[in-house]
PDB file of C-alpha atoms in Angstrom:
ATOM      1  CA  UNK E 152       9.396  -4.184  20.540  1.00 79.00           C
ATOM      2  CA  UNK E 153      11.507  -3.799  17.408  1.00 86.00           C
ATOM      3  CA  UNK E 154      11.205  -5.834  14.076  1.00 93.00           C
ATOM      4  CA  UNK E 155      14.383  -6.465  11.995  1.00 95.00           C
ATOM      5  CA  UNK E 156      14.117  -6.774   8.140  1.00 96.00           C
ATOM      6  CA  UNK E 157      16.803  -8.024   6.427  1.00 97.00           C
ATOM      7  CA  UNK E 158      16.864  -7.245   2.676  1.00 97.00           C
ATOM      8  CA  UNK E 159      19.069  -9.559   0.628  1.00 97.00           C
ATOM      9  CA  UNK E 160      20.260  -7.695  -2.457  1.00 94.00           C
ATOM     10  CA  UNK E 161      23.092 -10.006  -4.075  1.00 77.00           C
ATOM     11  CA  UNK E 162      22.053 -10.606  -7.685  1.00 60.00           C
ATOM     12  CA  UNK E 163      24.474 -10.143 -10.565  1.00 56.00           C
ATOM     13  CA  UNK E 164      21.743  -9.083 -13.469  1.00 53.00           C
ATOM     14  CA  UNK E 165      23.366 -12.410 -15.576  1.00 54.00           C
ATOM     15  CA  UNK E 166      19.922 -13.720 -16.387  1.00 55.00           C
ATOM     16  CA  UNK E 167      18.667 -10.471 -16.724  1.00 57.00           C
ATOM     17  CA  UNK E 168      21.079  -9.630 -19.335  1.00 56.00           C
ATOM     18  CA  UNK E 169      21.966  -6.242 -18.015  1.00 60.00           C
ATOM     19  CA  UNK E 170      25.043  -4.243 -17.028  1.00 72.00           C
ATOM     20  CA  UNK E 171      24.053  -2.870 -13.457  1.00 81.00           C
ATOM     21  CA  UNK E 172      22.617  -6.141 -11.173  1.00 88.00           C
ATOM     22  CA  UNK E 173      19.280  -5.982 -11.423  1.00 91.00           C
ATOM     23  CA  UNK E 174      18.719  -4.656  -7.866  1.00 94.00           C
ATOM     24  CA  UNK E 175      20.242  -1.416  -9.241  1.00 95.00           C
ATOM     25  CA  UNK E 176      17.712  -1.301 -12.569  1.00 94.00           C
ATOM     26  CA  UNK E 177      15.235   1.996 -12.237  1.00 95.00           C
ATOM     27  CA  UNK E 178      11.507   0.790 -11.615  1.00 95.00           C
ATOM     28  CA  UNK E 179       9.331   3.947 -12.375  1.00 92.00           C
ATOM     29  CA  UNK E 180      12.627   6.369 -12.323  1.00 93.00           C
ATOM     30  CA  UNK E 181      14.098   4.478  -8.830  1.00 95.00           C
ATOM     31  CA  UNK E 182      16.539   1.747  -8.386  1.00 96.00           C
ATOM     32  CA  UNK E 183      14.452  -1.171  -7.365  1.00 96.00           C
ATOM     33  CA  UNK E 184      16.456  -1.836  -4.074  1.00 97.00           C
ATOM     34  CA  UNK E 185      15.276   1.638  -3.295  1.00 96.00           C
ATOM     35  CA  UNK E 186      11.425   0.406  -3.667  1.00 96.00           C
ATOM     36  CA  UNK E 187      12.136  -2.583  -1.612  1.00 96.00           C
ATOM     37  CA  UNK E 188      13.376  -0.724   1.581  1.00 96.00           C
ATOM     38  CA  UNK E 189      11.011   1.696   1.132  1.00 94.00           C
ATOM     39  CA  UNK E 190       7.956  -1.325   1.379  1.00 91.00           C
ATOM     40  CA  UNK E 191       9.438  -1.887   5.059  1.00 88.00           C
ATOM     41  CA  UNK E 192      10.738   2.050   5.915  1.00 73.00           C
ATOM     42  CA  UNK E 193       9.143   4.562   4.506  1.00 57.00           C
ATOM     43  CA  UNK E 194       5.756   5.877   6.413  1.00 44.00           C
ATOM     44  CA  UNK E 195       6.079   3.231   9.315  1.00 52.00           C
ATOM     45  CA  UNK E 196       5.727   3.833  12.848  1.00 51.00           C
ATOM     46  CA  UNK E 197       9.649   4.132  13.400  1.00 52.00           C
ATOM     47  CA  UNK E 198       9.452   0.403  14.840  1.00 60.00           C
ATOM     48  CA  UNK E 199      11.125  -1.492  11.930  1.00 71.00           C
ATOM     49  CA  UNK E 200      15.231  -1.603  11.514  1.00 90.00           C
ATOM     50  CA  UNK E 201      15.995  -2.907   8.335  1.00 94.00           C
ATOM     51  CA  UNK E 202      19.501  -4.584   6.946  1.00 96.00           C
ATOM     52  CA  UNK E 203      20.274  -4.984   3.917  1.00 97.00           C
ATOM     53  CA  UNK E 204      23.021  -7.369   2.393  1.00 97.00           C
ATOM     54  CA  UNK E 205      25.384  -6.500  -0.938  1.00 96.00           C
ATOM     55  CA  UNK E 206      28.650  -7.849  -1.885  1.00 94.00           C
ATOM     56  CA  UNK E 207      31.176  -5.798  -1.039  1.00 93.00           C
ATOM     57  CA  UNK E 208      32.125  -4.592  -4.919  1.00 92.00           C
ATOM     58  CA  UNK E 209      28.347  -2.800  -5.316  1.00 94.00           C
ATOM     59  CA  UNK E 210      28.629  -0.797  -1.964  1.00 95.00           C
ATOM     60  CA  UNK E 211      30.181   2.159  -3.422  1.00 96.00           C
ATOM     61  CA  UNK E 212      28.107   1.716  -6.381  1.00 95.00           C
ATOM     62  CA  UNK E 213      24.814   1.891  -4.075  1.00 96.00           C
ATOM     63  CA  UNK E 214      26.350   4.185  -1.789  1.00 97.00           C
ATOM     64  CA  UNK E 215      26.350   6.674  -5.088  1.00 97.00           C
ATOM     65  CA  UNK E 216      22.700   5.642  -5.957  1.00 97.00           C
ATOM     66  CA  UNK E 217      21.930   7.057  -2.575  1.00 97.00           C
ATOM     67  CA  UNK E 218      23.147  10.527  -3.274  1.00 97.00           C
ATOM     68  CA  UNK E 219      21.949  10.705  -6.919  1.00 97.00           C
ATOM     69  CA  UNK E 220      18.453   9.507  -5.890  1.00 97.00           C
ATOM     70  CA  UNK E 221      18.500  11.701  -2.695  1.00 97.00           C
ATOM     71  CA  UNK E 222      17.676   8.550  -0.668  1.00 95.00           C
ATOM     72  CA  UNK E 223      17.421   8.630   3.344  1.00 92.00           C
ATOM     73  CA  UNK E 224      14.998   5.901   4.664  1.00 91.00           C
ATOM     74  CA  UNK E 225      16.752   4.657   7.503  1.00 91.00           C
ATOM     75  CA  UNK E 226      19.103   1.242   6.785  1.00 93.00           C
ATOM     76  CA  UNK E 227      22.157  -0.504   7.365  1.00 94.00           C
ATOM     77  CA  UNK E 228      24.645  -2.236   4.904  1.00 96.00           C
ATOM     78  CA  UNK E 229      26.211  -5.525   5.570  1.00 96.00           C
ATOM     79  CA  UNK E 230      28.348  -7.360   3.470  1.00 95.00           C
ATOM     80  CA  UNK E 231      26.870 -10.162   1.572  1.00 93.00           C
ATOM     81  CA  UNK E 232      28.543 -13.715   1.214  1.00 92.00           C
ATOM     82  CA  UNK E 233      28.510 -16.346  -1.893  1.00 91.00           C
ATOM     83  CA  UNK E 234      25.022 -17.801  -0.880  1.00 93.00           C
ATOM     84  CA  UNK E 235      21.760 -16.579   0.128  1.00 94.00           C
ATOM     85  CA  UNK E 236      22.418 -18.616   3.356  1.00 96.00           C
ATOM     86  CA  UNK E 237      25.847 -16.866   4.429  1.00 95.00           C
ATOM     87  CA  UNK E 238      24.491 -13.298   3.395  1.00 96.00           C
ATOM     88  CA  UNK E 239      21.329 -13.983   6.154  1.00 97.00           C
ATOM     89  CA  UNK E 240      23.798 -15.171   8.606  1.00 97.00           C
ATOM     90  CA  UNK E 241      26.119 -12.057   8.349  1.00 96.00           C
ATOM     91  CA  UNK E 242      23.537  -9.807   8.514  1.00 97.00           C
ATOM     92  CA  UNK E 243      22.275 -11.776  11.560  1.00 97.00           C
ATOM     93  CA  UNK E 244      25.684 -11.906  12.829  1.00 96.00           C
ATOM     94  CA  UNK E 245      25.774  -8.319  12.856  1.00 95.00           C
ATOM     95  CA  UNK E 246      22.719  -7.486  14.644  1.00 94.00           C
ATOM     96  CA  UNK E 247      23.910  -8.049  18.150  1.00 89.00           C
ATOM     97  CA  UNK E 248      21.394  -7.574  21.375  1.00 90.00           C
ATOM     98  CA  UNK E 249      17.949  -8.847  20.734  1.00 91.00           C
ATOM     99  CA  UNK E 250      16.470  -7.598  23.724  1.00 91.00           C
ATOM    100  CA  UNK E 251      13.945  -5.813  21.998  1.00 91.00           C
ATOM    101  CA  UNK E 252      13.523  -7.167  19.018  1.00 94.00           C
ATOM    102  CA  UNK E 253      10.367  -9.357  18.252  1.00 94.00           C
ATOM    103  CA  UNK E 254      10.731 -10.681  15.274  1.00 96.00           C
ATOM    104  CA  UNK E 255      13.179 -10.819  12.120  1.00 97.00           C
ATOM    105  CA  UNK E 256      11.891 -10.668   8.435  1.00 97.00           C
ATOM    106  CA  UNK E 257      13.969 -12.078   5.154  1.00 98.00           C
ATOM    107  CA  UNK E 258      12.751 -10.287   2.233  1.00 98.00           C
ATOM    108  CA  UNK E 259      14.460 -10.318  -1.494  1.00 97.00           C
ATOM    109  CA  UNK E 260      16.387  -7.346  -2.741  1.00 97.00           C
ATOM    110  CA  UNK E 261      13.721  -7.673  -6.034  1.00 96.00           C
ATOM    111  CA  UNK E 262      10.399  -8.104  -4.700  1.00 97.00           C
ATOM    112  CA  UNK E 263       9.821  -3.987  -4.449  1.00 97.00           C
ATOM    113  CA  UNK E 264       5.906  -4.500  -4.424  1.00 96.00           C
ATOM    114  CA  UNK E 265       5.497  -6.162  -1.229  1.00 96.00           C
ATOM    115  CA  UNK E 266       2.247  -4.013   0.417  1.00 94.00           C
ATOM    116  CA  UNK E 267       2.016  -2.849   3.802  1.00 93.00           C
ATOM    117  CA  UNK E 268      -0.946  -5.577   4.087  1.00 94.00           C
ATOM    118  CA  UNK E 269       1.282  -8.732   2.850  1.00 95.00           C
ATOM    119  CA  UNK E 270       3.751  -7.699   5.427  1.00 95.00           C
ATOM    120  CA  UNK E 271       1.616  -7.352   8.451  1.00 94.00           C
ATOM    121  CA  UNK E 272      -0.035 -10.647   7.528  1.00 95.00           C
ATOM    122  CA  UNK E 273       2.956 -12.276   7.726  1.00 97.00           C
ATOM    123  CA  UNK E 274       4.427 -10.747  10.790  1.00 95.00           C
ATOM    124  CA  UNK E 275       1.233 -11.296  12.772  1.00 96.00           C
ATOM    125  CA  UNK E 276       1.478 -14.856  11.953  1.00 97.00           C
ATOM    126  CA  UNK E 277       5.361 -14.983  13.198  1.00 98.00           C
ATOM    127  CA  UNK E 278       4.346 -13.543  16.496  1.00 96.00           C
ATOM    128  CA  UNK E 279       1.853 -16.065  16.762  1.00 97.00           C
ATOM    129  CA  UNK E 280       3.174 -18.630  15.974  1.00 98.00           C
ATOM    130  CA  UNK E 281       7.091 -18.417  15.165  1.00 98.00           C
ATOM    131  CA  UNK E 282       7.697 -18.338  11.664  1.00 98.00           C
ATOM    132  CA  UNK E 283       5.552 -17.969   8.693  1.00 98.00           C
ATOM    133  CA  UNK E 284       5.527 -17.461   5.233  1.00 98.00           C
ATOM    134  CA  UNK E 285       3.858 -16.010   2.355  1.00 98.00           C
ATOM    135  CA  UNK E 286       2.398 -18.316  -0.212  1.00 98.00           C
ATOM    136  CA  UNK E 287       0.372 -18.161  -3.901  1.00 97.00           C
ATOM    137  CA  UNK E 288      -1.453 -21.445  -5.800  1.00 95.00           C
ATOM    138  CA  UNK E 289       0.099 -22.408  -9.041  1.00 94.00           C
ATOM    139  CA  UNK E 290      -1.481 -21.735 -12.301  1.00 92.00           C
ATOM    140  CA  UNK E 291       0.780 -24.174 -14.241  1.00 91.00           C
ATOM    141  CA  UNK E 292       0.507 -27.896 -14.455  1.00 94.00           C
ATOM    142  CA  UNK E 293       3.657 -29.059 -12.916  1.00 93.00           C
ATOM    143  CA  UNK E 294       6.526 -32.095 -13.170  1.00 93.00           C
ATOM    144  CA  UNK E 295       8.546 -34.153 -11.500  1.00 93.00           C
ATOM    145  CA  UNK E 296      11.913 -35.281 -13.385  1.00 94.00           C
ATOM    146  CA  UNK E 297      12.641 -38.938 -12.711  1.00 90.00           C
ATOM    147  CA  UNK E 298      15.600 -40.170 -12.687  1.00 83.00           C
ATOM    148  CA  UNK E 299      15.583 -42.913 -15.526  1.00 83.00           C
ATOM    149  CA  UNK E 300      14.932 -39.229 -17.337  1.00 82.00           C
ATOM    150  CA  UNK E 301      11.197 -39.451 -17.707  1.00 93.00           C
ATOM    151  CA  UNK E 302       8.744 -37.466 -15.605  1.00 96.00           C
ATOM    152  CA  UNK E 303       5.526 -37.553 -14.016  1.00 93.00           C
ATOM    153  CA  UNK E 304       2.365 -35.390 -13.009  1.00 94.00           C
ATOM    154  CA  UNK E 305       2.138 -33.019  -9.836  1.00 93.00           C
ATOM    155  CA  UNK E 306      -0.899 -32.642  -7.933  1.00 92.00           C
ATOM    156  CA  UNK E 307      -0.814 -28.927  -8.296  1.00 92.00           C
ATOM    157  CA  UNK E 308      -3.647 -28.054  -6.267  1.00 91.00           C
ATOM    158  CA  UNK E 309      -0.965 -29.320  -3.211  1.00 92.00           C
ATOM    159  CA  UNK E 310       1.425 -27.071  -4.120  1.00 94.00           C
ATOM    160  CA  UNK E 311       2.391 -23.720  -3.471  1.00 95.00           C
ATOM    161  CA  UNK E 312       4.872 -21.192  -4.747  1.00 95.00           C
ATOM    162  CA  UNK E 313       7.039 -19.423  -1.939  1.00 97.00           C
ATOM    163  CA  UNK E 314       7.246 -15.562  -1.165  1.00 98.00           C
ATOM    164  CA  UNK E 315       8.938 -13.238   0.707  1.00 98.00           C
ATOM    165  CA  UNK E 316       9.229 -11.630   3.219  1.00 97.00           C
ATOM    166  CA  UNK E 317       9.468 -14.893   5.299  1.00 98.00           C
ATOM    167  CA  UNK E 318       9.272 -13.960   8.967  1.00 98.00           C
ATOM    168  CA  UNK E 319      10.093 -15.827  12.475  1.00 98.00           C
ATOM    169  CA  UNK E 320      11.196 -15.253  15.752  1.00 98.00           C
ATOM    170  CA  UNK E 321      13.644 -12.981  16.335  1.00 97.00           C
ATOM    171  CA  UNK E 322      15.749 -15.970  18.603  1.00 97.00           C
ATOM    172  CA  UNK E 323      14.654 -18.745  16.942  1.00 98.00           C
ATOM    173  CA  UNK E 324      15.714 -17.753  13.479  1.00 98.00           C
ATOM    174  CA  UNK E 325      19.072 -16.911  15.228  1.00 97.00           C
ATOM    175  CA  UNK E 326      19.372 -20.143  16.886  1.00 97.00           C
ATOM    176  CA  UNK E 327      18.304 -21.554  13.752  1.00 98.00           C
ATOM    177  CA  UNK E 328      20.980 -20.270  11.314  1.00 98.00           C
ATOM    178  CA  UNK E 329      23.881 -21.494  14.069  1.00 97.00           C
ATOM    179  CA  UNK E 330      23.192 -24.547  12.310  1.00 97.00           C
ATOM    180  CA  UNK E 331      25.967 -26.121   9.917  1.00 95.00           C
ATOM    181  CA  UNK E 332      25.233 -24.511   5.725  1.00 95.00           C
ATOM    182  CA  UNK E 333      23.275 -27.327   3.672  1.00 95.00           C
ATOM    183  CA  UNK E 334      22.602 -26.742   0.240  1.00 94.00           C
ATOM    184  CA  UNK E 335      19.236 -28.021   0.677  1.00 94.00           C
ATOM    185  CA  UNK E 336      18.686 -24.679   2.847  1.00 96.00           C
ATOM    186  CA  UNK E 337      16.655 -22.683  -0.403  1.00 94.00           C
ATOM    187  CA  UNK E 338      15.045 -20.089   1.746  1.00 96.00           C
ATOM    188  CA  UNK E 339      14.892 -19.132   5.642  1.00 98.00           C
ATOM    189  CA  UNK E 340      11.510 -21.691   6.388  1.00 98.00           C
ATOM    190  CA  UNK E 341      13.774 -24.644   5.141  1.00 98.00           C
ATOM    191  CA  UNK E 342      16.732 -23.153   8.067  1.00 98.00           C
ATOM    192  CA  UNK E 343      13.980 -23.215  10.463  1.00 98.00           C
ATOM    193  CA  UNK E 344      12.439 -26.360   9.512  1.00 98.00           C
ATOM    194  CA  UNK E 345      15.239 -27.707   9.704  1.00 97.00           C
ATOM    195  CA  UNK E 346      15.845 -26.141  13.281  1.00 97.00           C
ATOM    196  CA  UNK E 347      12.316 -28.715  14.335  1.00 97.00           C
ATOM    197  CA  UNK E 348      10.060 -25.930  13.839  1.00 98.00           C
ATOM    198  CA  UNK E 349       6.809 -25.757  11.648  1.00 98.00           C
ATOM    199  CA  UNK E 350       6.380 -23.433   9.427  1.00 98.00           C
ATOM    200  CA  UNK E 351       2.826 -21.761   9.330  1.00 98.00           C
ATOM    201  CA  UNK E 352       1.741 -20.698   5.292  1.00 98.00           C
ATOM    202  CA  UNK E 353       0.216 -17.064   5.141  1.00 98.00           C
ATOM    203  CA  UNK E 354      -1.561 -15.864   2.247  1.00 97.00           C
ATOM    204  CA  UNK E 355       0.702 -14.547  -0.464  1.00 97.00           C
ATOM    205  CA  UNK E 356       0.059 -11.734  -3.277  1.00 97.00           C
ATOM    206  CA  UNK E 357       0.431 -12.477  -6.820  1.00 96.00           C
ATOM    207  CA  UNK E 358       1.620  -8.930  -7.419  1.00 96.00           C
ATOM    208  CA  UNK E 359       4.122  -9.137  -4.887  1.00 97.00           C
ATOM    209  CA  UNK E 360       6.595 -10.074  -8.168  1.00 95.00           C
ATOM    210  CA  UNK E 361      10.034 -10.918  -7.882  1.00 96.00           C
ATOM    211  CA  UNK E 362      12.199  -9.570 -10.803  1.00 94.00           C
ATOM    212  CA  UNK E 363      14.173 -11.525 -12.350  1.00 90.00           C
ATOM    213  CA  UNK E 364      13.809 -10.958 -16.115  1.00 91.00           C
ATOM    214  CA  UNK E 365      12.954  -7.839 -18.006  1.00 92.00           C
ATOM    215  CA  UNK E 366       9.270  -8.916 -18.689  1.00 94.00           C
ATOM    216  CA  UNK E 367       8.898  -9.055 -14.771  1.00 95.00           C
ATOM    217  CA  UNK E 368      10.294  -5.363 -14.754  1.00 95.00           C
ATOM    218  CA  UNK E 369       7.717  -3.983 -17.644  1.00 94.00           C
ATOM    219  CA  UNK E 370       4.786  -6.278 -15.274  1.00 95.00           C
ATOM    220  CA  UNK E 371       6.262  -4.117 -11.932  1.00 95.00           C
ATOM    221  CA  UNK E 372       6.473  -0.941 -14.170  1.00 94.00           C
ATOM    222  CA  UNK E 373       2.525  -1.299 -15.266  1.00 94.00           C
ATOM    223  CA  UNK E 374       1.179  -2.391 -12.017  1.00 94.00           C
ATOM    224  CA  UNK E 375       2.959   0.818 -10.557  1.00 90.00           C
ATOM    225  CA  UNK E 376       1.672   3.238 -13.473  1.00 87.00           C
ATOM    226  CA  UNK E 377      -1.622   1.448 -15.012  1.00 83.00           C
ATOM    227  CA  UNK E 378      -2.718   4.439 -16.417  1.00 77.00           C
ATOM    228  CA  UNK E 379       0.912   5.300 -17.828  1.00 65.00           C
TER     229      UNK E 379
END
């Protein structure tokens, strides 16, 4: 049986305050996008396909990456759409027969230090049980906004801050995303929860960063290169 990963890599680099979308940025002298694939397709047993999703304006601009960079792991491009939820669905769209595929993994475009062990957590869980996702405790104390503009307290310790690569069966996330867009839909386990299917929590990896702002690149960049 096959797994699918889809890679969604639609970011803009606005909050990051660069030129090139972040996706694009060199972590330790390699586009990060480059680091991400390779977490799913580089050194595996030739049983993953991954996808990944861009708007159309930054294919030619990754396509080039590619050749500078000398990069061949196996993937496909799909074009992205204006929501994480429409990107999914065309790379979904696109897949086609399912007869051997297992299971389908949603992973962000920025979170390049997924480990092989995060990602085989999570898909074991899928197979067992249909969907799963990646999870970490949160250190900060946490509030709720109310709407006569105070706030109030969160129970932190029932809380938990959501990963990727979020990962499900391969025909039930399918089925799933044939639902009508809602913008309540933040991340694939809300699609599928949606859908009437539980979501089972897998634990996450605090390293497994997703960068947003340059202090989350120089974090990446040390925990690559400690002794740089």
């Amino acid at each position: 049986m096959r797994t699918i990963t889809i890679i969604v890599a639609g970011g803009s680099g606005t909050r990051f305050g660069a030129q090139l979308p972040k996706q694009f940025l060199e972590l330790a002298a390699k586009p990060i996008l480059m680091r991400t694939i390779n977490a799913f397709g580089e050194n595996r047993d030739g049983s993953f396909d991954v996808i990944i999703t861009l708007p159309t304006g930054q294919m030619e601009l990754w396509r080039a990456l590619c050749e500078r960079h000398g990069f061949v792991v196996p993937h496909r491009v799909v074009a992205g759409g204006e929501t994480r939820w429409r990107s999914v669905k065309n790379a979904l769209d696109s897949i086609g027969d399912i007869a051997d595929v297992d299971v389908i993994a949603v992973h962000d475009g920025v979170r390049p230090l997924a480990t092989a062990n995060l990602i085989n957590r999570v898909l074991d869980a899928a197979r067992r049980d249909g969907a799963a996702i990646p999870v970490v405790p949160l250190n900060d104390s946490v509030r709720q906004l109310d709407g006569d503009g105070g706030s109030h307290a969160l129970d932190r310790s029932s809380l938990r801050a959501v990963q990727t690569p979020q990962a499900f069966d391969a025909r039930l996330l399918i089925e799933a995303y044939r639902q009508p867009f809602d913008p309540t839909f933040t991340d694939d386990a809300s699609v599928v929860e949606r859908y009437g299917h539980q979501v089972t929590l897998v634990e996450g990896d605090p390293q497994n960063l997703k960068i947003t702002r340059p202090m989350d690149l120089a974090l990446a960049e040390y925990l690559l290169n400690p002794d740089a």
